[in-house]
Amino acid sequence: MATINITNLRKEFGSDGEQIVAVNDFNLTIEDGEFLVFVGPSGCGKTTTLRCIAGLEDVTEGSIEFDGEEVTHQRARERDVAMVFQNYALYPHMTVRKNIGFPLRLSTKQSTADIDDQVEQVAELLGIEPLLEQKPKELSGGQQQRVALGRAIIRDPELFLMDEPLSNLDAKLRSTMRTELQELQQELGVTTAYVTHDQTEAMAMGDRIAVLNGGELQQVGTASDVYRSPTNEFVASFIGSPSINLFSVDVKGDTLSGPGGFEYVLEDLSLVEGMDQVRVGIRPEDLYLTSDGSIPGEVTVVEEMGNENFLYANMGEVDLTARIESEIHPVEGMTVMFGFDEEDLYIFNPATKEALKTKTSDTGVDYDQYLQAGQ
Ligand code: ADP
Ligand code: MG
């Protein structure tokens, strides 16, 4: 188990002229035993950061420490790290037993019997004992991914690094494997850095989530932190599905006025002090239909999801998305009014894109009301 400290990490690719800065000024501590998820769009530097931690890339600047010991210039095999990739990278000619035992045969002098014992324990943990004598091509995608995990677990490393390990699985299996992986990580207690481009997966799995964009760390926090209190417009728009509605409005006195007849009188004027214009954000689930709302919208599409409806509407040039009750079916072409509560409103500085206001609604829950009487 290890605490990982990453300080001022920078990674450039290419030689003079064609420099690509894949990771820039990256600072992060991954706590001992933590499940930390790196999330961000394709090309934002997730894989490169992970490979720097693993020792598979020479870093351009900065340092990496495992439990206070600097490893920046140690090679991969000197670091006590096991990596799991999207494409499994199993040896096709070896059985599952041989594949899982491979790291031990390579790096220790243990007897075949000892290695077999450990392979069987790991296979039991992953529920793949019946497959031990089979070859990878005889296995389903999910089974292959379990074998790849087994090969990482058997090394009993200080740190797991996983790069989109579930991306090749179908949606249903992916969600089962998410839960399994989380349970497994909790059971083993091994510090884990996990990469995904899928914000839903990140939200579901991470103890904390590190949001990256353009090689730079935008924010680190719990799912609730990045959803409720994004540091900037990028995080607000990347986290949450469907995405937050974002548009520019003019500030006139205490009134925000925007495209297509948007008018909203702020209760708390201090939020936009000194600004002529701001960007506002409202999450689809925070819009509701009401005759005295401040957002007129012409309905374009209603998607029925069964438990709720997604309502798409135009407010002038701006496309809006709202999540509404499944019972409500406005028809295409109807002009409706949306309302929202100021505590759910996000406001961003249009120049810096930094958040001026995020959700302030209370999340304090009194759990007593859910417990069986007398507990
Ligand atoms: P992600 O995993 O988030 O999709 P990557 O870390 O793979 O992103 O890539 C970050 C940036 O670095 C991209 O612009 C990518 O093209 C570039 N990059 C990654 N690996 C190399 C490499 N070996 N040589 C040159 N450029 C690279
Ligand atoms: Mg990648």
Tab-separated table of N, CA and C in Angstrom, residues 13-80:
chain	number	residue	atom	x	y	z
A	13	PHE	N	6.122	15.569	-25.354
A	13	PHE	CA	6.522	14.615	-26.395
A	13	PHE	C	7.106	15.387	-27.564
A	14	GLY	N	7.946	14.735	-28.309
A	14	GLY	CA	8.483	15.329	-29.529
A	14	GLY	C	9.731	16.130	-29.252
A	15	SER	N	10.484	16.401	-30.313
A	15	SER	CA	11.691	17.206	-30.162
A	15	SER	C	11.387	18.603	-30.679
A	16	ASP	N	12.416	19.471	-30.693
A	16	ASP	CA	12.233	20.884	-31.014
A	16	ASP	C	11.311	21.122	-32.209
A	17	GLY	N	10.549	22.191	-32.086
A	17	GLY	CA	9.572	22.484	-33.121
A	17	GLY	C	8.218	21.930	-32.764
A	18	GLU	N	8.071	20.617	-32.886
A	18	GLU	CA	6.772	19.966	-32.696
A	18	GLU	C	6.580	19.455	-31.270
A	19	GLN	N	6.537	20.370	-30.321
A	19	GLN	CA	6.384	19.939	-28.934
A	19	GLN	C	4.908	19.738	-28.572
A	20	ILE	N	4.591	18.582	-27.992
A	20	ILE	CA	3.245	18.393	-27.440
A	20	ILE	C	3.380	18.326	-25.927
A	21	VAL	N	2.682	19.209	-25.225
A	21	VAL	CA	2.670	19.134	-23.762
A	21	VAL	C	1.485	18.267	-23.372
A	22	ALA	N	1.774	17.013	-23.014
A	22	ALA	CA	0.694	16.065	-22.699
A	22	ALA	C	0.206	16.237	-21.271
A	23	VAL	N	1.121	16.598	-20.364
A	23	VAL	CA	0.772	16.819	-18.957
A	23	VAL	C	1.511	18.066	-18.502
A	24	ASN	N	0.798	18.967	-17.811
A	24	ASN	CA	1.406	20.246	-17.443
A	24	ASN	C	1.115	20.604	-15.990
A	25	ASP	N	2.168	20.915	-15.244
A	25	ASP	CA	2.043	21.442	-13.880
A	25	ASP	C	1.020	20.657	-13.059
A	26	PHE	N	1.248	19.370	-12.980
A	26	PHE	CA	0.278	18.446	-12.381
A	26	PHE	C	0.673	18.138	-10.938
A	27	ASN	N	-0.208	18.476	-10.015
A	27	ASN	CA	0.054	18.221	-8.593
A	27	ASN	C	-1.094	17.426	-7.994
A	28	LEU	N	-0.766	16.307	-7.364
A	28	LEU	CA	-1.828	15.461	-6.824
A	28	LEU	C	-1.251	14.490	-5.803
A	29	THR	N	-1.998	14.274	-4.729
A	29	THR	CA	-1.647	13.199	-3.791
A	29	THR	C	-2.742	12.140	-3.855
A	30	ILE	N	-2.326	10.907	-4.112
A	30	ILE	CA	-3.268	9.782	-4.057
A	30	ILE	C	-3.062	9.119	-2.703
A	31	GLU	N	-4.118	9.112	-1.905
A	31	GLU	CA	-3.983	8.632	-0.528
A	31	GLU	C	-3.839	7.115	-0.481
A	32	ASP	N	-3.208	6.661	0.587
A	32	ASP	CA	-3.030	5.232	0.828
A	32	ASP	C	-4.389	4.519	0.814
A	33	GLY	N	-4.533	3.518	-0.047
A	33	GLY	CA	-5.765	2.727	-0.090
A	33	GLY	C	-6.902	3.359	-0.875
A	34	GLU	N	-6.648	4.525	-1.419
A	34	GLU	CA	-7.702	5.250	-2.125
A	34	GLU	C	-7.965	4.676	-3.521
A	35	PHE	N	-9.206	4.808	-3.991
A	35	PHE	CA	-9.560	4.510	-5.381
A	35	PHE	C	-9.762	5.862	-6.052
A	36	LEU	N	-8.748	6.286	-6.814
A	36	LEU	CA	-8.819	7.599	-7.446
A	36	LEU	C	-9.020	7.427	-8.948
A	37	VAL	N	-9.984	8.150	-9.497
A	37	VAL	CA	-10.279	8.018	-10.924
A	37	VAL	C	-9.837	9.269	-11.673
A	38	PHE	N	-9.037	9.074	-12.729
A	38	PHE	CA	-8.718	10.157	-13.658
A	38	PHE	C	-9.765	10.159	-14.754
A	39	VAL	N	-10.401	11.299	-14.971
A	39	VAL	CA	-11.404	11.362	-16.028
A	39	VAL	C	-11.205	12.624	-16.851
A	40	GLY	N	-11.529	12.541	-18.132
A	40	GLY	CA	-11.403	13.700	-19.018
A	40	GLY	C	-11.557	13.226	-20.447
A	41	PRO	N	-11.720	14.165	-21.386
A	41	PRO	CA	-11.937	13.778	-22.780
A	41	PRO	C	-10.695	13.122	-23.381
A	42	SER	N	-10.876	12.484	-24.520
A	42	SER	CA	-9.779	11.816	-25.205
A	42	SER	C	-8.645	12.814	-25.471
A	43	GLY	N	-7.420	12.387	-25.204
A	43	GLY	CA	-6.257	13.236	-25.490
A	43	GLY	C	-5.902	14.219	-24.392
A	44	CYS	N	-6.583	14.140	-23.235
A	44	CYS	CA	-6.340	15.141	-22.184
A	44	CYS	C	-5.147	14.787	-21.298
A	45	GLY	N	-4.544	13.625	-21.521
A	45	GLY	CA	-3.323	13.296	-20.782
A	45	GLY	C	-3.477	12.245	-19.694
A	46	LYS	N	-4.587	11.509	-19.689
A	46	LYS	CA	-4.830	10.511	-18.647
A	46	LYS	C	-3.818	9.372	-18.721
A	47	THR	N	-3.697	8.792	-19.923
A	47	THR	CA	-2.793	7.657	-20.093
A	47	THR	C	-1.355	8.073	-19.806
A	48	THR	N	-0.977	9.246	-20.298
A	48	THR	CA	0.397	9.709	-20.100
A	48	THR	C	0.698	9.871	-18.606
A	49	THR	N	-0.226	10.454	-17.858
A	49	THR	CA	-0.029	10.611	-16.413
A	49	THR	C	0.159	9.245	-15.747
A	50	LEU	N	-0.700	8.305	-16.127
A	50	LEU	CA	-0.615	6.961	-15.554
A	50	LEU	C	0.721	6.297	-15.894
A	51	ARG	N	1.147	6.479	-17.138
A	51	ARG	CA	2.420	5.867	-17.573
A	51	ARG	C	3.616	6.509	-16.867
A	52	CYS	N	3.502	7.793	-16.560
A	52	CYS	CA	4.562	8.449	-15.770
A	52	CYS	C	4.621	7.843	-14.366
A	53	ILE	N	3.455	7.606	-13.774
A	53	ILE	CA	3.421	7.018	-12.430
A	53	ILE	C	3.996	5.600	-12.455
A	54	ALA	N	3.711	4.891	-13.550
A	54	ALA	CA	4.190	3.507	-13.668
A	54	ALA	C	5.681	3.438	-13.952
A	55	GLY	N	6.264	4.519	-14.460
A	55	GLY	CA	7.673	4.486	-14.851
A	55	GLY	C	7.863	4.072	-16.294
A	56	LEU	N	6.793	4.169	-17.095
A	56	LEU	CA	6.882	3.791	-18.512
A	56	LEU	C	7.209	4.991	-19.399
A	57	GLU	N	7.212	6.197	-18.831
A	57	GLU	CA	7.603	7.404	-19.567
A	57	GLU	C	8.661	8.133	-18.750
A	58	ASP	N	9.641	8.724	-19.433
A	58	ASP	CA	10.562	9.645	-18.754
A	58	ASP	C	9.819	10.948	-18.547
A	59	VAL	N	9.806	11.462	-17.328
A	59	VAL	CA	9.087	12.713	-17.129
A	59	VAL	C	9.989	13.877	-17.525
A	60	THR	N	9.378	14.939	-18.038
A	60	THR	CA	10.141	16.113	-18.479
A	60	THR	C	10.536	16.975	-17.284
A	61	GLU	N	9.598	17.157	-16.362
A	61	GLU	CA	9.868	17.927	-15.134
A	61	GLU	C	9.020	17.359	-14.024
A	62	GLY	N	9.428	17.663	-12.787
A	62	GLY	CA	8.609	17.306	-11.629
A	62	GLY	C	9.064	16.019	-10.972
A	63	SER	N	8.345	15.633	-9.929
A	63	SER	CA	8.759	14.420	-9.217
A	63	SER	C	7.558	13.568	-8.809
A	64	ILE	N	7.846	12.290	-8.635
A	64	ILE	CA	6.836	11.324	-8.189
A	64	ILE	C	7.418	10.576	-6.997
A	65	GLU	N	6.658	10.504	-5.919
A	65	GLU	CA	7.105	9.792	-4.718
A	65	GLU	C	6.106	8.711	-4.350
A	66	PHE	N	6.649	7.554	-3.960
A	66	PHE	CA	5.828	6.499	-3.363
A	66	PHE	C	6.178	6.470	-1.881
A	67	ASP	N	5.213	6.708	-1.014
A	67	ASP	CA	5.460	6.730	0.437
A	67	ASP	C	6.677	7.570	0.801
A	68	GLY	N	6.766	8.749	0.230
A	68	GLY	CA	7.845	9.667	0.591
A	68	GLY	C	9.176	9.385	-0.089
A	69	GLU	N	9.263	8.273	-0.816
A	69	GLU	CA	10.523	7.935	-1.480
A	69	GLU	C	10.430	8.309	-2.956
A	70	GLU	N	11.395	9.078	-3.414
A	70	GLU	CA	11.334	9.530	-4.805
A	70	GLU	C	11.602	8.376	-5.778
A	71	VAL	N	10.711	8.230	-6.760
A	71	VAL	CA	10.858	7.146	-7.745
A	71	VAL	C	10.939	7.711	-9.166
A	72	THR	N	10.975	9.049	-9.279
A	72	THR	CA	10.851	9.711	-10.588
A	72	THR	C	11.700	9.057	-11.678
A	73	HIS	N	12.927	8.681	-11.323
A	73	HIS	CA	13.805	8.144	-12.365
A	73	HIS	C	14.033	6.639	-12.253
A	74	GLN	N	13.231	5.996	-11.411
A	74	GLN	CA	13.290	4.530	-11.354
A	74	GLN	C	12.562	3.942	-12.551
A	75	ARG	N	13.054	2.794	-13.000
A	75	ARG	CA	12.362	2.137	-14.097
A	75	ARG	C	11.110	1.418	-13.591
A	76	ALA	N	10.248	1.088	-14.545
A	76	ALA	CA	8.958	0.481	-14.197
A	76	ALA	C	9.131	-0.730	-13.286
A	77	ARG	N	10.084	-1.607	-13.630
A	77	ARG	CA	10.147	-2.855	-12.872
A	77	ARG	C	10.733	-2.678	-11.469
A	78	GLU	N	11.311	-1.476	-11.226
A	78	GLU	CA	11.781	-1.200	-9.869
A	78	GLU	C	10.667	-0.658	-8.973
A	79	ARG	N	9.536	-0.306	-9.608
A	79	ARG	CA	8.412	0.222	-8.825
A	79	ARG	C	7.439	-0.922	-8.572
A	80	ASP	N	6.820	-0.900	-7.393
A	80	ASP	CA	5.948	-2.004	-7.020
A	80	ASP	C	4.525	-1.717	-7.499
